[in-house]
XYZ file of C-alpha atoms in Angstrom:
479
model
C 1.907 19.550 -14.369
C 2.875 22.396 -12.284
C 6.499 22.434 -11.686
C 8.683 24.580 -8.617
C 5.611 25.615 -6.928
C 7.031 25.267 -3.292
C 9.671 27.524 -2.057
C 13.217 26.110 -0.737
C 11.676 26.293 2.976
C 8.238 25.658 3.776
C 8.674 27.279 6.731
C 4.935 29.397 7.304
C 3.305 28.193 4.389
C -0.259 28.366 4.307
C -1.194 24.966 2.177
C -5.143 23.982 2.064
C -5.967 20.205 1.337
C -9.618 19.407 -0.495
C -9.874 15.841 0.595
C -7.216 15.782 3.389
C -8.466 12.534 5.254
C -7.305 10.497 2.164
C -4.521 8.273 3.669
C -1.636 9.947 1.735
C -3.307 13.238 1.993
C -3.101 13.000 5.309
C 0.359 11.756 5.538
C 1.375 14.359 3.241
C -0.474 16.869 5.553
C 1.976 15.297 8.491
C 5.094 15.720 6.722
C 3.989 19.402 5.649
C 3.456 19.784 8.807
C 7.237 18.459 9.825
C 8.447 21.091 7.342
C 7.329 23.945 8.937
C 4.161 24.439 6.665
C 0.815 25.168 8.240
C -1.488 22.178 6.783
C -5.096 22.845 6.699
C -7.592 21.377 4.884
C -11.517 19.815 3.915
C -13.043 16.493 3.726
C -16.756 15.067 3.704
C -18.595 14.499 7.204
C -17.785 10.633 7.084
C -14.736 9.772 10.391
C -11.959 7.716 8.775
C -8.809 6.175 10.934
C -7.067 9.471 9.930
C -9.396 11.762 11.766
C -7.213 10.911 14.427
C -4.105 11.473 12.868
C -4.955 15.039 12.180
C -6.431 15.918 15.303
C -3.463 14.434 17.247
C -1.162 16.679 14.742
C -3.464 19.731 15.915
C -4.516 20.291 11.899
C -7.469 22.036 11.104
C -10.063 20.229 9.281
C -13.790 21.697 7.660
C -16.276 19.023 7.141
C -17.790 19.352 4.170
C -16.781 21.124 0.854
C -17.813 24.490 0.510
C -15.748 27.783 -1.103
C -16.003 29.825 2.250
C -13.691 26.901 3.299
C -10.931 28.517 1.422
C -9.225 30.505 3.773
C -8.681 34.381 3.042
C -4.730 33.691 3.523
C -3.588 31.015 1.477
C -0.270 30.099 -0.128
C -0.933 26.616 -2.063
C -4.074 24.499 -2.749
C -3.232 20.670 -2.852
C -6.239 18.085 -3.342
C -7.054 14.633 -4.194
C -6.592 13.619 -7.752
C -10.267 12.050 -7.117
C -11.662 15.685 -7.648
C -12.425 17.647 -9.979
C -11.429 21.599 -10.584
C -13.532 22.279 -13.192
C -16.437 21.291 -10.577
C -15.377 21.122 -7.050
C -16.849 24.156 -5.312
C -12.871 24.836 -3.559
C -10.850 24.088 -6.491
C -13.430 26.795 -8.212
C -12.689 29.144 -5.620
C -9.076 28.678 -5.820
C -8.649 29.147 -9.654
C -10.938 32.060 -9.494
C -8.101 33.622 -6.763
C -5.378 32.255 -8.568
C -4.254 30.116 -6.404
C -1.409 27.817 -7.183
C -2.589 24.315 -7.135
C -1.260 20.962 -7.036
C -2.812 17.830 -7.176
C -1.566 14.783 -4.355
C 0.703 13.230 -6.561
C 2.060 16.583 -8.109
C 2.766 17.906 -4.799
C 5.047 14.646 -3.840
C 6.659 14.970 -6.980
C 7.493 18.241 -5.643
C 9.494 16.910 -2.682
C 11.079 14.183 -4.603
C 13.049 16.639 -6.299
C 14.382 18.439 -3.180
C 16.122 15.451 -2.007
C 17.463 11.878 -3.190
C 14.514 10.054 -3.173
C 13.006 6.401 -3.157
C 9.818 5.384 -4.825
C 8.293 1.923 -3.930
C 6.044 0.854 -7.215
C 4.503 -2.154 -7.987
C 1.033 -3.796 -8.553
C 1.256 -5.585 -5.061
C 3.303 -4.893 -1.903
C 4.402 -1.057 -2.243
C 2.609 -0.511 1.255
C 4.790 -3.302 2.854
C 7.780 -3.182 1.281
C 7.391 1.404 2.344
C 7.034 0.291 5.942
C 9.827 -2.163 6.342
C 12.009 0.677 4.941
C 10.635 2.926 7.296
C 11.275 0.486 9.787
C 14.670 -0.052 8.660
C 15.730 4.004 8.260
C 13.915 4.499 11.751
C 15.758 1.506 13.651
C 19.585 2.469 11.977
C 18.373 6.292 13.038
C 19.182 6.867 9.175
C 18.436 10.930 8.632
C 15.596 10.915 5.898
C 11.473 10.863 6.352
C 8.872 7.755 4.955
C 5.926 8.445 3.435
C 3.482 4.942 3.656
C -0.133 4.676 1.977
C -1.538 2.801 5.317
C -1.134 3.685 9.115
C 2.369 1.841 9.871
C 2.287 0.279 13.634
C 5.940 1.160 13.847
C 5.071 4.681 13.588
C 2.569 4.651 16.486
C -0.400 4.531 13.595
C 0.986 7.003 11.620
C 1.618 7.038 8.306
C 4.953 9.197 7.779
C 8.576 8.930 9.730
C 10.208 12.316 10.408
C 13.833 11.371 10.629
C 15.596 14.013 8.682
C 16.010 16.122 5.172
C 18.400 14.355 3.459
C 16.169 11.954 1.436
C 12.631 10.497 0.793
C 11.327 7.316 0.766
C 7.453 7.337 -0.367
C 4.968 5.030 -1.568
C 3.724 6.091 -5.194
C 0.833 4.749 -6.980
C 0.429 3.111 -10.923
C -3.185 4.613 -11.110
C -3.871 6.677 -14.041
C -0.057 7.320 -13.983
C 0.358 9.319 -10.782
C 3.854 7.785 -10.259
C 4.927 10.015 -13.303
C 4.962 13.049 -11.123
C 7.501 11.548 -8.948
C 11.298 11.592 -9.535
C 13.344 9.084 -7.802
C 17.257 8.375 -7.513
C 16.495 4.762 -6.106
C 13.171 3.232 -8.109
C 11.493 -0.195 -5.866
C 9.981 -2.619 -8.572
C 7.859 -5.161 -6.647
C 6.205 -6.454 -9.877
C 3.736 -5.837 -12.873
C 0.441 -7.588 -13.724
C -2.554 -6.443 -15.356
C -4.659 -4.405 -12.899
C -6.812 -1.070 -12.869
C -8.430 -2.204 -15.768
C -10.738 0.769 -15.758
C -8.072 2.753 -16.409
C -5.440 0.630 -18.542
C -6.426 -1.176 -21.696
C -4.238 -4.266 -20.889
C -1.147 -5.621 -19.445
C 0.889 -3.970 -22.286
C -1.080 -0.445 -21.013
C 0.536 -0.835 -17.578
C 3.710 -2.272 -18.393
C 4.491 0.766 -20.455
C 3.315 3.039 -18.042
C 6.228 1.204 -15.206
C 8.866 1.431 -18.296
C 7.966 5.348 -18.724
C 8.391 5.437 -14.769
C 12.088 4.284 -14.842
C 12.493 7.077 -17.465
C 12.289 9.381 -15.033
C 15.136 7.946 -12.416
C 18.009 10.251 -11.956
C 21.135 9.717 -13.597
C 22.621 7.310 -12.897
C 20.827 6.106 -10.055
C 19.133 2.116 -9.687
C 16.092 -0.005 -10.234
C 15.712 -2.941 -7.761
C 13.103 -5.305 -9.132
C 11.959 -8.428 -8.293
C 13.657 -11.416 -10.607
C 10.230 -13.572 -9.540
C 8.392 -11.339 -11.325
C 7.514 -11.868 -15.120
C 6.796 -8.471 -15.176
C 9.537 -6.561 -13.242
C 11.545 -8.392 -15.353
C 10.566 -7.047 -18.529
C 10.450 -3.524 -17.364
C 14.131 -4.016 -15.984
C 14.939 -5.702 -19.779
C 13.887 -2.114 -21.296
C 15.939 -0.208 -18.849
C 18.882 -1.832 -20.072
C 18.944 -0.560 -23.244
C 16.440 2.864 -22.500
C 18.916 3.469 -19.442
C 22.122 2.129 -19.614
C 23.066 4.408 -16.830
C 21.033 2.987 -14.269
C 21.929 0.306 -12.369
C 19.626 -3.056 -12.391
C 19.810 -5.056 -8.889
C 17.465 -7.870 -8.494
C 15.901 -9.278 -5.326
C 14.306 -12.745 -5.175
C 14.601 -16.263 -4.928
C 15.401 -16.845 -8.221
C 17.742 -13.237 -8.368
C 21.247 -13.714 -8.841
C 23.823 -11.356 -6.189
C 23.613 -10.183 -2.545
C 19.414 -9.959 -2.367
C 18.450 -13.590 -3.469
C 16.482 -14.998 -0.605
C 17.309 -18.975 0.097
C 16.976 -21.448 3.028
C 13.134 -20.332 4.474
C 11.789 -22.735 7.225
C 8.564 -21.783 9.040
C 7.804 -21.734 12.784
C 3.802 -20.733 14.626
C 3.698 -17.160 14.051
C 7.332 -16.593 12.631
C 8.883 -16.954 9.067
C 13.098 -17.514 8.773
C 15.029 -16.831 5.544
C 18.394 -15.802 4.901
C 19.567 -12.980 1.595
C 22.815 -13.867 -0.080
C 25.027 -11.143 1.024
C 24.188 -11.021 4.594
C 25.696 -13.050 7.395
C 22.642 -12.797 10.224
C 19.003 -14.533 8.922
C 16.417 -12.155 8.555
C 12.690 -13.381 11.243
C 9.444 -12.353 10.066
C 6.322 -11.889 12.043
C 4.235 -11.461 9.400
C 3.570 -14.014 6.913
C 4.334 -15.041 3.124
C 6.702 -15.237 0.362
C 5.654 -12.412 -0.540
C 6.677 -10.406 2.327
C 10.027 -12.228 1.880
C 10.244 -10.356 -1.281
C 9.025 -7.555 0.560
C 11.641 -7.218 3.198
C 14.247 -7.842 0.517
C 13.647 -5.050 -1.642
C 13.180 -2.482 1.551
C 16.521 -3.730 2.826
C 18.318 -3.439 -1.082
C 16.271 0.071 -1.459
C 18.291 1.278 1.905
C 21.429 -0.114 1.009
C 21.201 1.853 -2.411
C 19.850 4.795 -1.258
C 22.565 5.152 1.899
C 25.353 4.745 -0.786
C 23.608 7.194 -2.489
C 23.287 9.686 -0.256
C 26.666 8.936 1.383
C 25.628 7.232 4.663
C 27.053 4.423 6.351
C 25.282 1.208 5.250
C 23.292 -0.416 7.853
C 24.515 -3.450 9.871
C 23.478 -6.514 9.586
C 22.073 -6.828 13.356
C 20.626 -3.215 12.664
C 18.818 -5.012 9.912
C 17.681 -7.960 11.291
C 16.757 -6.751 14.532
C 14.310 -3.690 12.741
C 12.539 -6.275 10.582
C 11.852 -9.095 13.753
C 10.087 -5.928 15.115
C 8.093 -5.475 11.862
C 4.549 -5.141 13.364
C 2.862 -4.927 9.961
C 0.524 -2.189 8.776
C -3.136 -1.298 8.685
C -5.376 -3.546 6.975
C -1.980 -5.689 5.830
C -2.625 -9.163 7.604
C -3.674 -7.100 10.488
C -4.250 -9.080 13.495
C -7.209 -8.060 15.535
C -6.828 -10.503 18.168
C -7.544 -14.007 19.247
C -11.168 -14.458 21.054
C -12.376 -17.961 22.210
C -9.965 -19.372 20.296
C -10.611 -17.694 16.919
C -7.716 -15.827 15.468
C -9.046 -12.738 13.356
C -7.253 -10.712 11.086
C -7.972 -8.257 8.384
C -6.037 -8.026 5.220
C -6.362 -5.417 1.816
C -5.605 -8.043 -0.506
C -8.117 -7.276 -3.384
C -6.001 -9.064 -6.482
C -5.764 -12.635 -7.836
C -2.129 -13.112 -6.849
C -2.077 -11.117 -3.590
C -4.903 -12.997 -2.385
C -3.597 -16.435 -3.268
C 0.180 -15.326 -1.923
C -1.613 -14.071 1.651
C -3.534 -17.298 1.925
C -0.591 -19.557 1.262
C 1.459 -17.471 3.818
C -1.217 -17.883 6.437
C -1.156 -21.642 5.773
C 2.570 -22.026 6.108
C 2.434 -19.415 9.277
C -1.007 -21.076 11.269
C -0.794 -24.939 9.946
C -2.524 -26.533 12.624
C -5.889 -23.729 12.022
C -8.734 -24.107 9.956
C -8.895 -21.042 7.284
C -12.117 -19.663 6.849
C -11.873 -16.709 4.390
C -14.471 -13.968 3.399
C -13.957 -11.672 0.689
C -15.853 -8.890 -1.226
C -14.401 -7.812 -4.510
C -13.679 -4.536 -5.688
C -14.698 -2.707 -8.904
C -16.647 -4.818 -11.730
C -13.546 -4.431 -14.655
C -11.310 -6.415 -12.131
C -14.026 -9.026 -10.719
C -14.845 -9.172 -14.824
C -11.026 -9.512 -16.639
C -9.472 -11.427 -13.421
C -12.595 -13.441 -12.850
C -10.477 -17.299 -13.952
C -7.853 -15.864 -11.725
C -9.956 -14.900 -8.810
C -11.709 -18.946 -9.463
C -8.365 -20.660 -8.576
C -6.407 -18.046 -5.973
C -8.730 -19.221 -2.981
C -7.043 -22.948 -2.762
C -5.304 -22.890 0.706
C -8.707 -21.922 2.110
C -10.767 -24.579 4.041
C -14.210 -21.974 3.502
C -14.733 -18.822 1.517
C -17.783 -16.633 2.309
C -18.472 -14.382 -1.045
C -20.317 -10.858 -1.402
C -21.832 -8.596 -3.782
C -19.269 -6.423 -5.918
C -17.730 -3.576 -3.917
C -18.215 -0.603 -6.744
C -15.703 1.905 -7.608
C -17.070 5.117 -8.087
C -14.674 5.809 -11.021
C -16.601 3.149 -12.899
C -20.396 2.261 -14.420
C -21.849 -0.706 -13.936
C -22.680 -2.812 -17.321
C -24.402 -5.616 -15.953
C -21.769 -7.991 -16.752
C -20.392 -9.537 -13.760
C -21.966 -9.558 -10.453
C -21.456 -11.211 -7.364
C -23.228 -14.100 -7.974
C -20.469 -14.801 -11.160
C -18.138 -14.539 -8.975
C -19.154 -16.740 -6.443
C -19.987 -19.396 -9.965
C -16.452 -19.428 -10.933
C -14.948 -19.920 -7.267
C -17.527 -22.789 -6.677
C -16.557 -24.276 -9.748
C -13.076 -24.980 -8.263
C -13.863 -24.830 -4.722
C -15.948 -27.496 -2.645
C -16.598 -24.839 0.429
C -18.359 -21.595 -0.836
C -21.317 -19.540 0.831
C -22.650 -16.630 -0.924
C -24.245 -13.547 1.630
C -24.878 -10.305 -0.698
C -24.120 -8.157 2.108
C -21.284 -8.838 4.421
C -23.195 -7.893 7.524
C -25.283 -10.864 6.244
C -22.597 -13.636 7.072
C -22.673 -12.440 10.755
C -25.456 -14.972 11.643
C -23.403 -17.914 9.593
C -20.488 -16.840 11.379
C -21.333 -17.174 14.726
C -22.754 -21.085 14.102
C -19.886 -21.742 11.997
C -16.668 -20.168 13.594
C -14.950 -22.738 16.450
C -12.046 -22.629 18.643
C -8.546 -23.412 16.331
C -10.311 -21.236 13.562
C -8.349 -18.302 11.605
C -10.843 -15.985 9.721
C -9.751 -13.555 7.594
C -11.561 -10.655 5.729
C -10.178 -10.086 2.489
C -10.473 -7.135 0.024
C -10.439 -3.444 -0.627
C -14.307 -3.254 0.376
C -16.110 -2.831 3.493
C -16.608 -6.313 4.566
C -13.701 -5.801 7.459
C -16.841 -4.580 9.400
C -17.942 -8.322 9.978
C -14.956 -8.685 12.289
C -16.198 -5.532 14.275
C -19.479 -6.908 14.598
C -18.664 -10.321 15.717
C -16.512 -8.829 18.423
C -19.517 -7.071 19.677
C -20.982 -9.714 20.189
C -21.033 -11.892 23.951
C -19.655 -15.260 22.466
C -16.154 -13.112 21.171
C -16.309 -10.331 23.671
C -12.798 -8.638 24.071
């Protein structure tokens, strides 16, 4: 990895992003921007939510990848770790200039070394648990910036928060080991399970890759990690005797101190708890347990990180008051509206336990509704060494509409598992399944089967969030 690559200011420099309508590319691009650099950057023809982004921001962008994109004044090259240099017609040009180039995680590795930092890890929730911080820094007018992986509602769509230079709070990812290129003085645990299969061999794989991540925390700075997690525990059991220096503070409702979460009722629409070592209860708009455990760790992870950085910790109405505001983020039980009665709302959940933890919340948060679910799973080595999980995590739904496979383009297909396995194991241990191989193919189901009281949800990391476009085109759920 390239190390010290961007001067103390960034003041005038000339960066160019390959593949800069990638959601953190293009929050990266924004805080570049906030810096004082001057972003540019190239992406493929296709419009994505953060075409918006960047021509709001006034950044340049070339459609379509071609080396006369390269412009003749260039300081840095940063791109998408899904491309290749060695191939990549840019990243060719670039090396053949000698360029300095970084890839997406290496250059916010960069800027987690300028400043105290936070990074939010985890198999599940790292999106959420990035926002409510962001929410939490923005409301106590705390002087640091938020980098999320989604558009954040609280940021008007945006991805990033531009509050100051004193720290960093960022989202940073477990696949193929990007986190490694970050360094962060507060480290967010929100748990470990077996995932990106095509990449890690096992559980074991990606547990050691989350112990090798808490190597890299600062002296004698923290790890909050969730005590309901079998896995976050484990990884916080080696960092007591890898790190003795760093400081272990659980969050939970089985955590022992200030951040375990007790008392929750339910109400329509709103979820009540209350954390140990705060006098006010925390509201929730959104739903879950899991976005209990989400709101705890953001609130511990800004508590740590203003001691830290020697701010004043943030009150308790501050706190509470930030979080009842929490309007969610894109594609994280997003709610698209209620039409003739049907609620609709799109959600990224694409794993086992994320998908039964969303569904439960919805049930708890919408009791009186009937929850019709579709979902189209994503890569074949998930859908193939989750497929027992992904037969039982579809309980608290009244219907579940099934699709083909969404593919990965990181992966080959083996002809092992297909959609129609998939949909075999969930029927197996569900009375209500329909199987449509596209999920344009459910619209006609849909509109015979969807009534007044109903709340459908697409699940996944595919495309199948398009069925809730479509239906709202049409006259019988006209906006």
């Amino acid at each position: 990895m390239c190390r010290n690559l961007l001067p103390l200011s960034l003041v005038g420099l000339r960066v160019f992003m390959v593949g800069i309508k990638g959601s953190g590319m293009t929050a990266l691009a924004e805080l570049f921007k906030h810096m004082g650099a001057l972003p540019q950057g190239s992406d493929t023809h296709e419009t994505f939510y953060t075409d918006a982004i960047l021509t709001e921001l006034g950044i340049p962008i070339c459609e379509g990848f071609d080396k006369a994109n390269l412009p003749a004044q260039c300081d840095l090259v940063v791109y998408s770790a899904a491309y290749d240099p060695a191939t990549h017609p840019e990243l060719l040009a670039a090396t053949e200039r000698g360029l300095p180039m970084l890839t997406y995680p290496e250059a916010l590795g960069e800027l987690s070394r300028r400043v105290p930092s936070v990074g939010v890890s985890g198999v599940h929730g790292k999106t959420t648990t990035t926002a409510m911080a962001g929410e939490l820094i923005r409301m106590g007018k705390l002087p640091g910036n938020v980098l999320v992986g989604s558009a954040s509602l609280g940021f008007g769509g945006r991805q990033v928060y531009t509050g100051g230079d004193r720290f960093l709070v960022a989202e940073t990812c477990e696949y193929r080991r990007h986190f490694l290129s970050f360094t962060p003085t507060v480290l967010v645990l929100t748990g470990v399970e077996a995932d990106h299969l095509d990449y890690y061999h096992d559980y074991e794989d990606i547990r050691n890759a989350f112990v090798e991540y808490t190597e890299r925390i600062t002296e004698g700075g923290s790890l909050i990690y969730c005590a309901d997690n079998a896995g976050a525990c484990e990884v916080a059991a080696a960092v007591a005797s890898l790190r003795p220096d760093v400081k272990r503070i659980p969050y939970g409702h089985s955590a022992e101190g200030g951040f375990r979460i007790y008392e929750i009722s339910y109400e329509e629409g709103k979820q009540v708890f209350r954390l140990e070592g705060v006098a006010e209860p925390f509201e929730l708009p959104v739903p879950g347990r899991h976005n209990q455990l989400n709101a705890a760790a953001a609130f511990a992870a800004v508590d740590e990180l203003s001691r830290a950085v020697g701010l004043r910790a943030l009150s308790a109405e501050t706190a509470t008051s930030a979080l009842a505001a929490f309007r969610g983020t894109k594609r994280r039980a997003e709610l698209r509206g209620e039409y003739q009665g049907v609620l609709f709302m799109d959600d990224y959940g694409h794993h086992p336990t994320a998908i039964a933890g969303t569904l439960e919340g919805l049930r708890d948060f919408y009791p009186g509704r009937r929850l019709v679910v579709d979902f189209m799973s994503h890569t074949f080595s998930r859908t193939e060494a989750l497929l027992q999980d992904f037969a039982h995590c579809f309980a608290a739904a009244d219907l579940v509409i099934l699709h083909r496979i969404y593919a990965s383009a990181r992966e080959q297909y083996d002809g092992s598992v297909d959609g129609h396995t998939l949909f075999r194991a969930v029927s197996a241990q569900h009375s209500a399944v329909q199987y449509f191989e596209e999920p344009l193919d459910a619209v006609p189901y849909l509109r015979s089967t969807l009534q007044p009281g109903d709340l459908f949800v697409t699940l996944g990391a595919g495309d199948n969030w398009r069925i809730i476009d479509t239906l709202l085109d049409l006259p019988e759920f006209s906006r």
